[in-house]
XYZ file of C-alpha atoms in Angstrom:
751
model
C 150.588 57.347 128.310
C 152.276 60.569 129.361
C 155.628 60.270 127.598
C 155.733 57.188 125.364
C 154.974 57.999 121.746
C 155.188 61.728 122.327
C 157.349 64.373 120.660
C 159.623 65.045 123.626
C 162.487 67.522 123.157
C 166.009 66.111 123.515
C 167.256 66.469 127.061
C 170.512 68.115 125.907
C 169.172 70.209 123.035
C 169.162 73.591 124.769
C 172.758 73.265 126.005
C 173.985 72.212 122.581
C 172.189 75.043 120.830
C 173.652 77.526 123.313
C 177.155 76.334 122.483
C 178.089 75.265 125.989
C 181.385 73.455 126.446
C 180.473 69.795 126.450
C 182.598 68.071 123.798
C 185.935 66.330 124.325
C 188.183 69.115 123.082
C 186.198 71.687 125.098
C 187.185 69.910 128.294
C 190.959 69.808 127.819
C 192.801 72.609 129.711
C 195.237 74.961 127.979
C 198.386 73.290 129.353
C 197.566 69.970 127.691
C 200.229 68.383 125.523
C 199.252 68.211 121.858
C 199.840 64.904 120.080
C 200.465 64.391 116.387
C 201.104 61.130 114.574
C 203.661 60.547 111.871
C 201.863 58.308 109.403
C 203.158 56.011 106.725
C 203.164 57.276 103.118
C 203.400 53.665 101.902
C 200.714 50.964 101.854
C 203.071 48.128 102.799
C 206.596 48.343 104.171
C 208.973 47.269 106.889
C 210.390 50.070 109.030
C 214.180 49.755 108.862
C 215.130 52.796 110.947
C 213.484 55.858 112.501
C 215.681 58.868 113.288
C 213.953 60.992 115.955
C 216.940 62.909 117.382
C 216.245 66.254 115.692
C 212.573 66.076 116.606
C 213.362 65.318 120.256
C 215.803 68.252 120.381
C 213.215 70.750 119.171
C 212.245 73.147 122.020
C 208.722 72.427 123.210
C 208.745 68.747 122.274
C 207.914 66.616 125.317
C 208.517 63.174 123.807
C 208.762 61.162 120.608
C 207.904 57.461 120.602
C 208.441 54.756 117.972
C 207.674 51.035 117.877
C 210.740 50.409 120.053
C 209.238 52.384 122.944
C 205.766 50.859 123.262
C 204.429 47.640 124.852
C 204.322 44.534 122.675
C 200.896 43.206 123.643
C 198.593 42.791 120.621
C 195.027 44.065 120.798
C 192.104 45.032 118.594
C 190.475 48.411 118.114
C 187.043 46.840 117.609
C 184.659 47.926 120.363
C 182.652 44.727 120.640
C 181.438 42.564 123.477
C 184.151 40.440 125.021
C 185.662 38.193 123.866
C 185.983 40.416 120.820
C 185.417 38.408 117.630
C 188.203 40.256 115.848
C 191.874 39.303 115.493
C 194.347 40.863 117.898
C 196.483 42.185 115.048
C 197.504 45.656 116.276
C 200.146 47.224 118.468
C 200.284 50.851 119.573
C 203.085 51.188 117.008
C 204.569 48.424 114.867
C 207.752 47.843 112.904
C 205.661 47.161 109.824
C 203.124 49.453 108.145
C 200.163 47.985 106.310
C 198.310 50.931 104.777
C 198.883 54.562 103.897
C 198.149 56.295 107.190
C 199.378 53.591 109.547
C 201.027 55.342 112.561
C 204.832 55.266 112.656
C 205.674 57.672 115.505
C 203.937 59.627 118.287
C 204.947 63.234 118.957
C 203.761 65.189 121.994
C 204.570 68.893 122.256
C 203.473 72.021 124.086
C 201.346 73.188 121.159
C 200.156 72.107 117.726
C 202.642 74.263 115.815
C 205.600 72.653 117.551
C 204.202 69.148 117.119
C 203.720 69.702 113.381
C 207.263 71.049 113.049
C 208.609 68.004 114.857
C 206.834 65.694 112.408
C 208.946 67.098 109.571
C 212.162 66.444 111.457
C 211.632 62.681 111.772
C 213.363 60.626 109.113
C 212.200 57.088 108.348
C 213.888 54.435 106.243
C 211.413 51.949 104.756
C 211.811 48.609 103.008
C 208.918 48.627 100.549
C 206.797 45.504 100.142
C 204.290 44.637 97.392
C 200.855 45.955 98.409
C 197.524 44.182 97.929
C 195.063 46.777 96.657
C 192.597 44.505 94.813
C 190.554 42.521 97.320
C 189.568 39.992 94.662
C 193.256 38.999 94.420
C 194.018 38.953 98.157
C 193.887 35.161 98.497
C 196.529 34.753 95.797
C 198.963 37.191 97.417
C 201.575 37.018 100.162
C 200.138 37.216 103.696
C 199.788 40.680 105.229
C 199.663 39.338 108.811
C 201.214 36.291 110.404
C 198.908 34.588 112.907
C 197.109 37.056 115.162
C 195.397 35.784 118.271
C 191.739 34.911 117.666
C 188.974 34.672 120.253
C 186.526 32.521 118.304
C 186.671 28.854 117.285
C 188.107 28.145 113.837
C 184.973 26.140 112.995
C 183.030 29.379 113.282
C 185.484 31.836 111.830
C 187.171 29.776 109.057
C 190.238 31.991 109.049
C 193.337 31.302 106.939
C 195.982 33.984 107.358
C 198.247 32.382 104.738
C 195.588 33.360 102.182
C 194.745 36.673 103.924
C 191.347 35.289 104.948
C 190.349 36.761 108.314
C 187.126 34.843 108.631
C 184.211 33.334 106.827
C 180.916 31.503 106.927
C 179.387 28.567 105.101
C 175.803 28.186 106.257
C 172.932 26.209 104.702
C 169.257 26.517 105.516
C 166.302 24.265 104.767
C 166.368 21.929 101.782
C 169.305 21.333 99.420
C 169.769 24.802 97.947
C 171.479 23.625 94.749
C 168.646 21.219 93.926
C 165.932 23.755 94.735
C 167.667 26.374 92.602
C 168.194 24.040 89.631
C 164.579 22.841 89.761
C 163.225 26.405 89.821
C 161.883 27.445 86.405
C 162.934 31.086 86.855
C 166.453 31.939 87.996
C 168.571 35.017 88.761
C 172.362 34.814 89.105
C 174.084 38.193 89.365
C 177.052 39.876 91.041
C 176.789 43.210 92.870
C 179.456 45.572 94.177
C 179.239 48.096 96.985
C 181.904 50.690 97.662
C 183.758 51.792 100.775
C 181.879 54.690 102.392
C 183.203 57.233 104.902
C 181.113 57.842 108.032
C 181.815 61.608 107.737
C 180.562 62.611 111.191
C 180.926 66.296 112.060
C 183.214 65.790 115.067
C 186.408 64.000 114.082
C 188.160 61.488 116.365
C 189.580 63.044 119.532
C 190.624 61.996 123.017
C 192.064 63.708 126.102
C 193.844 62.013 129.031
C 195.159 63.000 132.435
C 196.312 61.380 135.683
C 193.948 61.993 138.590
C 194.858 62.500 142.259
C 194.630 58.734 142.840
C 197.287 58.146 140.158
C 194.720 56.695 137.765
C 194.551 57.246 134.025
C 191.426 59.165 133.011
C 190.476 59.131 129.335
C 187.811 61.526 128.072
C 186.904 60.543 124.556
C 184.382 60.950 121.785
C 183.516 57.268 121.698
C 180.516 54.981 121.350
C 182.028 52.279 123.583
C 183.592 53.567 126.847
C 183.714 50.194 128.615
C 185.395 48.548 125.653
C 187.918 51.417 125.539
C 188.774 50.718 129.173
C 189.528 47.083 128.408
C 191.518 47.904 125.270
C 193.670 50.486 127.046
C 194.389 47.977 129.786
C 195.562 45.448 127.194
C 197.560 47.872 125.056
C 199.280 49.665 127.949
C 199.707 46.486 130.013
C 198.200 48.055 133.134
C 195.356 47.031 135.420
C 191.877 48.068 134.263
C 191.361 49.287 137.830
C 193.810 52.084 137.033
C 191.682 53.361 134.131
C 188.569 55.504 133.967
C 186.836 56.365 130.673
C 184.319 59.205 130.341
C 182.166 59.919 127.314
C 181.022 63.567 127.023
C 178.702 64.796 124.246
C 179.533 63.337 120.818
C 179.364 65.259 117.560
C 178.230 62.251 115.550
C 179.732 58.811 115.003
C 177.612 56.606 112.672
C 179.613 53.576 113.828
C 183.096 55.002 113.210
C 183.624 55.548 116.943
C 182.828 51.936 117.726
C 186.469 51.590 116.703
C 188.881 53.135 119.213
C 191.016 55.054 116.753
C 192.447 57.826 118.941
C 192.362 56.827 122.616
C 195.533 54.758 122.925
C 197.911 57.563 121.879
C 197.154 60.170 124.575
C 196.687 57.318 127.048
C 200.225 56.097 126.397
C 201.737 59.604 126.416
C 199.985 60.556 129.648
C 200.813 57.264 131.339
C 204.480 57.713 130.466
C 204.841 61.453 131.162
C 202.145 61.861 133.845
C 201.099 65.017 131.967
C 197.698 65.697 130.364
C 197.649 65.161 126.615
C 195.161 65.213 123.777
C 194.878 64.269 120.156
C 192.441 65.774 117.651
C 192.351 64.215 114.210
C 192.088 66.454 111.188
C 189.338 65.822 108.668
C 191.923 64.386 106.287
C 193.250 61.983 108.935
C 189.746 60.892 109.819
C 188.977 60.154 106.174
C 192.136 58.351 105.026
C 193.656 56.870 108.182
C 190.865 55.492 110.414
C 188.050 53.249 109.107
C 185.189 53.091 106.618
C 182.360 50.854 105.469
C 183.583 47.604 103.899
C 183.754 47.324 100.139
C 182.049 44.125 98.952
C 181.392 41.799 96.056
C 178.161 39.845 96.493
C 176.842 37.135 94.208
C 173.117 36.442 94.571
C 171.280 33.464 93.116
C 167.489 33.297 93.329
C 165.132 30.548 92.245
C 161.377 31.025 91.823
C 158.237 29.444 90.414
C 156.486 31.036 87.462
C 153.605 32.044 89.726
C 155.986 34.253 91.708
C 156.745 31.951 94.630
C 160.322 32.480 95.764
C 162.069 29.157 96.366
C 165.696 29.871 97.260
C 168.234 32.555 98.155
C 171.955 31.894 97.792
C 174.410 34.664 98.750
C 178.186 34.502 98.314
C 180.098 37.477 99.741
C 183.660 38.734 99.521
C 184.410 41.624 101.892
C 187.430 43.937 101.754
C 188.624 44.372 105.334
C 191.673 46.495 104.667
C 194.823 46.365 106.762
C 193.470 45.331 110.190
C 190.689 42.984 111.199
C 188.382 45.214 113.261
C 184.722 44.256 112.738
C 185.719 41.824 109.995
C 183.560 38.728 110.154
C 180.790 40.262 112.286
C 179.896 42.708 109.509
C 180.230 39.855 107.035
C 177.611 37.712 108.753
C 175.071 40.502 108.886
C 175.162 40.837 105.099
C 173.113 37.661 105.072
C 171.531 37.541 108.508
C 169.852 40.940 108.183
C 168.587 40.391 104.622
C 167.703 36.775 103.840
C 165.125 36.273 106.648
C 162.871 38.899 105.031
C 161.602 36.214 102.658
C 159.856 32.867 102.947
C 161.940 30.268 101.107
C 162.447 26.519 100.905
C 166.231 26.663 100.884
C 169.003 29.131 101.475
C 172.743 29.433 101.730
C 175.065 32.112 103.023
C 178.719 31.823 102.161
C 181.285 34.534 102.619
C 184.895 35.503 103.267
C 186.553 38.668 104.483
C 190.126 39.356 103.426
C 193.025 41.594 104.380
C 194.277 44.215 101.915
C 196.730 47.117 102.247
C 194.007 49.720 102.443
C 192.097 51.721 105.017
C 190.656 49.248 107.545
C 186.983 48.414 107.364
C 184.996 49.288 110.451
C 181.495 49.803 111.724
C 179.112 52.029 109.789
C 175.397 52.454 110.324
C 173.800 49.312 108.922
C 176.901 47.238 109.774
C 176.933 44.914 106.778
C 173.175 44.721 106.405
C 173.387 47.752 104.107
C 175.585 45.918 101.610
C 173.550 42.722 101.841
C 170.300 44.620 101.390
C 171.554 46.340 98.233
C 172.545 43.048 96.635
C 169.517 40.987 97.651
C 166.930 43.689 97.000
C 168.468 44.452 93.605
C 168.235 40.752 92.750
C 164.636 40.637 94.002
C 163.767 43.523 91.678
C 165.423 41.714 88.786
C 163.466 38.562 89.616
C 160.218 40.544 89.598
C 161.108 41.764 86.102
C 161.872 38.225 84.959
C 158.472 37.128 86.267
C 156.782 40.203 84.742
C 155.385 40.990 88.196
C 155.032 44.308 89.950
C 157.917 44.254 92.497
C 155.562 45.367 95.269
C 153.243 42.425 94.571
C 156.175 40.010 94.299
C 157.336 41.045 97.759
C 153.876 40.940 99.302
C 153.583 37.372 98.052
C 156.898 36.259 99.573
C 157.765 38.327 102.644
C 158.045 36.961 106.127
C 155.012 37.787 108.272
C 154.304 38.005 111.976
C 154.320 34.556 113.555
C 156.839 33.070 111.111
C 159.946 31.122 112.047
C 162.260 31.891 109.159
C 164.178 29.228 107.246
C 167.184 31.526 106.880
C 168.943 32.112 110.203
C 165.947 30.770 112.194
C 164.402 34.108 113.186
C 161.288 34.190 115.377
C 159.166 37.008 113.949
C 156.975 38.102 116.847
C 156.108 41.527 115.458
C 155.845 42.758 111.889
C 153.711 45.124 109.824
C 156.015 45.008 106.805
C 153.123 44.262 104.457
C 151.399 47.468 105.562
C 154.664 49.372 105.178
C 154.817 48.272 101.531
C 151.188 49.100 100.835
C 151.399 52.528 102.468
C 154.683 53.321 100.732
C 153.069 52.635 97.359
C 150.408 55.198 98.165
C 152.848 57.845 99.395
C 155.061 57.657 96.294
C 152.053 57.382 93.907
C 153.462 54.119 92.602
C 150.637 53.288 90.223
C 150.995 56.704 88.559
C 154.752 56.483 87.955
C 155.580 52.771 87.685
C 157.692 52.010 85.813
C 158.260 55.533 84.452
C 156.764 58.731 83.099
C 158.359 61.002 80.505
C 158.121 64.606 81.743
C 160.276 66.375 79.116
C 162.004 65.403 75.866
C 165.196 64.502 77.716
C 163.887 63.786 81.206
C 162.139 60.797 82.657
C 160.737 60.208 86.136
C 160.586 56.698 87.524
C 160.052 54.877 90.805
C 161.846 52.091 92.581
C 161.546 50.273 95.872
C 163.262 48.061 98.416
C 162.563 46.615 101.835
C 164.909 46.059 104.757
C 165.260 44.501 108.174
C 167.862 44.969 110.896
C 168.082 43.881 114.529
C 167.770 45.228 118.058
C 171.032 44.567 119.863
C 173.154 41.442 119.401
C 171.309 38.249 120.275
C 172.758 36.206 123.150
C 175.639 38.681 123.586
C 174.466 42.201 124.342
C 173.338 43.123 127.825
C 172.708 46.345 129.684
C 172.377 47.567 133.235
C 170.721 50.600 134.768
C 170.517 52.161 138.211
C 168.005 54.624 139.623
C 168.725 56.437 142.869
C 166.099 58.235 144.910
C 167.731 61.450 146.048
C 167.175 63.075 149.435
C 165.054 65.786 147.796
C 162.611 63.310 146.246
C 163.913 63.456 142.685
C 165.702 60.653 140.847
C 169.101 60.079 139.248
C 169.216 57.594 136.391
C 172.612 56.000 135.696
C 173.147 54.355 132.310
C 176.096 53.705 130.024
C 174.379 53.715 126.664
C 176.288 56.243 124.604
C 174.188 59.022 123.158
C 175.964 59.875 119.906
C 173.422 62.534 119.018
C 170.644 60.000 118.509
C 168.750 60.904 121.681
C 169.136 57.762 123.780
C 169.536 59.852 126.945
C 166.123 61.313 126.202
C 164.598 57.911 125.415
C 165.714 56.311 128.697
C 164.457 59.370 130.581
C 161.053 58.944 128.911
C 160.899 55.244 129.802
C 161.805 55.894 133.438
C 159.445 58.876 133.633
C 156.532 56.874 132.250
C 156.901 54.197 134.913
C 157.775 56.461 137.833
C 155.010 58.918 136.872
C 157.040 62.052 137.489
C 157.899 65.115 135.398
C 160.928 64.410 133.229
C 162.838 67.258 134.874
C 162.740 65.183 138.081
C 164.938 62.534 136.450
C 168.596 63.433 135.932
C 170.359 61.227 133.383
C 174.008 60.448 134.157
C 175.581 58.453 131.341
C 178.758 56.737 130.177
C 181.371 57.072 132.909
C 183.055 53.749 133.692
C 183.625 54.774 137.320
C 180.054 55.864 137.951
C 177.597 54.198 135.590
C 176.904 50.450 135.304
C 178.220 48.268 132.498
C 176.729 48.662 129.054
C 178.475 47.582 125.841
C 177.832 50.987 124.296
C 175.945 52.483 121.412
C 175.983 50.068 118.497
C 173.948 47.278 116.898
C 170.796 49.366 117.367
C 170.806 48.408 121.035
C 169.841 51.677 122.741
C 166.043 51.628 122.935
C 165.689 47.864 123.065
C 168.558 46.651 125.235
C 169.271 49.612 127.507
C 165.620 50.666 127.405
C 164.605 47.270 128.753
C 167.159 47.571 131.575
C 165.764 50.998 132.495
C 162.196 49.666 132.326
C 163.027 46.894 134.781
C 165.015 49.250 136.977
C 162.133 51.710 137.292
C 159.737 48.870 138.157
C 162.171 47.715 140.838
C 162.348 51.231 142.253
C 158.580 51.251 142.744
C 158.820 47.936 144.586
C 161.540 49.333 146.846
C 159.491 52.462 147.591
C 156.501 50.327 148.530
C 158.672 48.112 150.700
C 160.121 51.052 152.652
C 156.731 52.701 153.052
C 155.364 49.353 154.251
C 157.995 49.231 156.985
C 157.035 52.700 158.176
C 153.292 51.940 158.102
C 153.763 48.322 159.210
C 151.712 46.975 156.288
C 152.414 44.618 153.396
C 153.968 46.349 150.361
C 151.433 44.568 148.136
C 148.662 46.658 149.687
C 150.340 50.004 148.954
C 149.434 52.015 145.863
C 152.051 53.969 143.920
C 150.876 57.251 142.354
C 154.108 58.813 141.164
C 154.187 61.817 143.460
C 153.058 59.830 146.487
C 152.192 56.433 147.995
C 148.938 55.523 149.670
C 147.414 52.865 151.871
C 143.722 53.215 152.633
C 143.394 56.708 154.106
C 147.136 57.156 154.621
C 149.304 59.029 152.133
C 152.993 59.859 151.947
C 154.725 62.052 149.377
C 157.823 60.572 147.734
C 159.719 63.650 148.898
C 158.647 62.960 152.486
C 159.732 59.330 152.187
C 163.094 60.442 150.813
C 163.602 62.743 153.787
C 162.749 59.962 156.260
C 165.177 57.575 154.549
C 168.099 59.974 154.889
C 167.853 60.387 158.669
C 167.910 58.324 161.852
C 167.028 54.678 162.131
C 165.285 54.584 158.734
C 168.392 55.719 156.844
C 168.889 53.744 153.647
C 170.576 54.245 150.297
C 167.653 53.986 147.895
C 169.109 52.472 144.726
C 167.263 50.215 142.308
C 168.953 48.203 139.595
C 167.781 46.632 136.384
C 169.485 44.358 133.876
C 168.565 42.996 130.486
C 170.037 40.443 128.137
C 168.208 38.489 125.467
C 168.738 35.494 123.229
C 166.978 37.274 120.394
C 167.298 40.468 118.386
C 163.807 41.410 117.162
C 164.004 42.963 113.700
C 162.503 46.286 112.733
C 161.293 46.475 109.134
C 161.119 49.223 106.528
C 159.815 49.793 103.033
C 161.494 52.538 101.005
C 160.263 54.092 97.747
C 162.211 56.492 95.522
C 160.990 58.865 92.813
C 163.971 59.717 90.592
C 164.298 62.099 87.664
C 166.975 61.133 85.142
C 168.380 63.441 82.471
C 168.895 61.262 79.408
C 171.443 63.684 77.899
C 173.721 64.232 80.919
C 173.092 61.042 82.887
C 172.302 63.088 85.987
C 169.911 61.299 88.345
C 168.216 63.261 91.111
C 166.032 61.792 93.841
C 162.951 64.015 93.912
C 161.042 62.244 96.666
C 161.597 59.417 99.080
C 158.828 57.720 101.037
C 159.802 55.646 104.058
C 157.420 53.576 106.141
C 159.011 51.981 109.191
C 157.937 49.307 111.654
C 160.136 49.850 114.721
C 157.532 48.544 117.131
C 156.163 51.181 119.478
C 157.623 54.575 118.628
C 158.958 55.960 121.920
C 159.718 59.476 120.629
C 158.221 60.482 117.284
C 160.525 63.481 116.825
C 163.681 61.450 117.309
C 162.421 58.510 115.246
C 161.549 60.823 112.371
C 164.896 62.623 112.249
C 166.710 59.290 112.575
C 164.847 58.085 109.501
C 165.435 61.277 107.543
C 169.158 61.270 108.317
C 169.578 57.620 107.375
C 167.832 58.193 104.061
C 170.175 61.041 103.126
C 173.180 58.836 103.958
C 171.635 56.144 101.771
C 171.267 58.632 98.932
C 174.984 59.358 99.290
C 175.766 55.636 99.102
C 173.594 55.263 96.012
C 174.798 58.214 93.947
C 177.788 60.102 95.322
C 180.058 58.669 98.007
C 183.074 56.488 97.242
C 186.392 56.115 99.103
C 188.818 56.020 96.178
C 192.524 55.169 95.956
C 195.357 55.933 93.574
C 197.740 53.266 92.271
C 200.024 53.788 95.280
C 197.302 52.915 97.784
C 196.614 56.490 98.943
C 193.033 57.610 99.508
C 192.381 60.432 97.053
C 188.976 61.384 98.473
C 190.344 62.567 101.812
C 188.405 65.834 102.209
C 184.946 67.195 101.548
C 186.065 68.802 98.291
C 186.855 65.414 96.779
C 184.524 63.179 98.800
C 181.039 64.145 97.690
C 178.487 64.026 100.480
C 174.879 64.811 99.568
C 174.058 68.402 100.490
C 170.647 69.819 101.234
C 170.299 70.481 97.499
C 170.884 66.774 96.815
C 168.447 65.643 99.501
C 164.985 64.570 98.384
C 161.644 65.575 99.751
C 161.268 62.950 102.435
C 158.027 61.507 103.767
C 158.296 59.404 106.918
C 155.503 57.374 108.456
C 155.386 54.553 110.985
C 153.396 51.347 111.131
C 153.693 50.408 114.775
C 153.744 46.741 115.647
C 154.095 45.615 119.250
C 157.249 43.699 120.112
C 156.402 41.695 123.260
C 160.020 41.614 124.444
C 160.664 45.347 123.953
C 160.088 48.199 126.431
C 156.488 49.275 125.815
C 156.660 47.167 122.628
C 159.599 49.052 121.064
C 162.261 47.817 118.651
C 165.242 49.641 117.176
C 165.385 52.268 114.439
C 168.934 53.649 114.259
C 170.393 51.446 111.519
C 167.562 50.101 109.391
C 166.825 53.527 107.928
C 170.000 53.585 105.784
C 169.397 50.251 104.063
C 166.655 50.821 101.467
C 167.737 53.968 99.544
C 170.572 52.436 97.498
C 168.611 49.498 96.029
C 165.443 51.585 95.656
C 167.258 54.374 93.809
C 169.156 51.960 91.555
C 165.821 50.259 90.821
C 164.168 53.568 89.996
C 166.920 54.544 87.563
C 166.623 51.123 85.936
C 162.903 51.636 85.518
C 163.677 54.911 83.790
C 166.455 53.906 81.404
C 166.030 50.124 81.135
C 169.509 49.252 82.371
C 170.463 47.416 85.583
C 172.951 49.012 87.965
C 174.810 46.440 89.992
C 177.671 48.594 91.242
C 177.598 51.554 93.599
C 177.653 54.482 93.385
C 175.571 54.918 90.234
C 177.353 57.695 88.329
C 176.150 59.719 85.293
C 178.668 57.934 83.077
C 177.220 54.576 84.190
C 173.779 55.721 83.115
C 174.938 57.015 79.740
C 177.200 54.117 78.722
């Protein structure tokens, strides 16, 4: 193949490296109103009175809005396929604040200096309410919300707002799990904790709005979900969606954070009311303490096994801390089990879980989307079970993992493609497992040890996600490809160009990619759930095939022959001794009686979400005097089906591993006793730097997924899931102590 599996340069890389203006804030003109938000200093309070008179009187202030000035239609900020499975528990502004950072007032001024000055002139009287800061006590506390509108049946969601329960699951698989567990001669029953983690993308939240010449609201935003933004703005502003256009320019990173529409509604409301362009750019501090993060969790795992190492049962019980608003609440919860338990062959399984409101930063989407937390807990328990059985954890997994052709007991997954066993075996070789396992003393106070974990994810959301693509043959013989997958720096624009180029057999420069404009490009739910290559890629694959059929059909009309007899060669079409260049055909079809708009379409939706797999291996050096643990090397072997672009797949894996190192050892969204995030900047929130990043080895074991474009599956999320359990396992193998709470700190190692 010409393009599939090759190291193709990103289509936008040159422009980005040259610093061209292509991000949201680059596109806002100088006369744009600047918006600032007055945010609550309290985690839970009623707003008694807001005095805005002095702020409104300040020269340069365009407007000041409070909860009394905005529409009263509830909505959700979760950018998920409609109907959104999240409670409609937000207003643009409310008369009650539920976490430190909740917006109280909107200020729009001629410049940032004036807007900041106006913030200080607003006086707010609060009636303080008791906050819920401990998610393990949320069910015993007074309700944070009344009864928000829900879009899913109660039998599915199990919500109980009187107990602050947003949703839950109680799912059983196979035989009676309690009996199987009790009859198993070897048992594990442990509780694991994962922390809230900040997405920490380089470009903070920002949006810019204006009214176009047709009196329509145009929102340019750094978002992963432009079509969902359009629907949300329509709901929140109480205007027709036909009056709204959303455009996604280049994005400076997202990692799931921008699947939540944090910033768009504020300039949209200001612009709709004033008819003037406005923008909002969040500071780093705002982004960290007032938007969304990964969910904090408590996960109990019970495993039962035979003495020969046969795994019998998996029982997971999850409690998830949602924070103040229910965006992405029970969808992330489900994936803690659904993207972990099916990795293993078992007789019986159970997944039970609840997600609860607290007066803290709302939980949102973060790369891995729940699977990361579930993987840490289950894989840590698997490693403990291997110890209890006195088995090498690699051999224990090889004995019990799901293999290609299986129909899993847990969550009924059809495994059509898997080389997970080869990923494990190759990972052992790359990390020199037999040399280091369990540990090797390299100095009087230093020990090196290895640990491992495996992971699975998905490719889009089964039975929900869909995508559409259009390809237009231009009059000059080149093509325009229209898609709405949202390239957040991951390279999906490049991937879809490669897929189209492979089928159409043309140089990639002959395919222009136009993406993510709700007025121009066809519907796509956006960039999340690892849907880019699989879901949108499949739509592009079908679209390109349809374009070839259309070209043959039009050439057949000109030659008066059946399209089935015409050969397509990329640059030209042929029939026997006749030949016609695509450029010539394009010219014919733009003039006279043959004139026709040459547009092909392709759509894809699937009832399945084929899982990619990964095996991760960590080599860690631990200082026994200081408790410092440093990851020296990380080996990752990934089965993402056919690798469409090896460069992009490799850097995706490397980036996910570094984020996983941060989850394992450094990152933690922390609060003081008053509910304020104390880690609200990069001086206090410790991200792994290049010095903290291990030597990383990435390899691929390519399976062939029959439902994927050219056999491809996803890769974007799975790569973050193995580092935390593998690193915790490695440290255990070095010091002999289990670490069931993240992050693993030096003091945890020494105590």
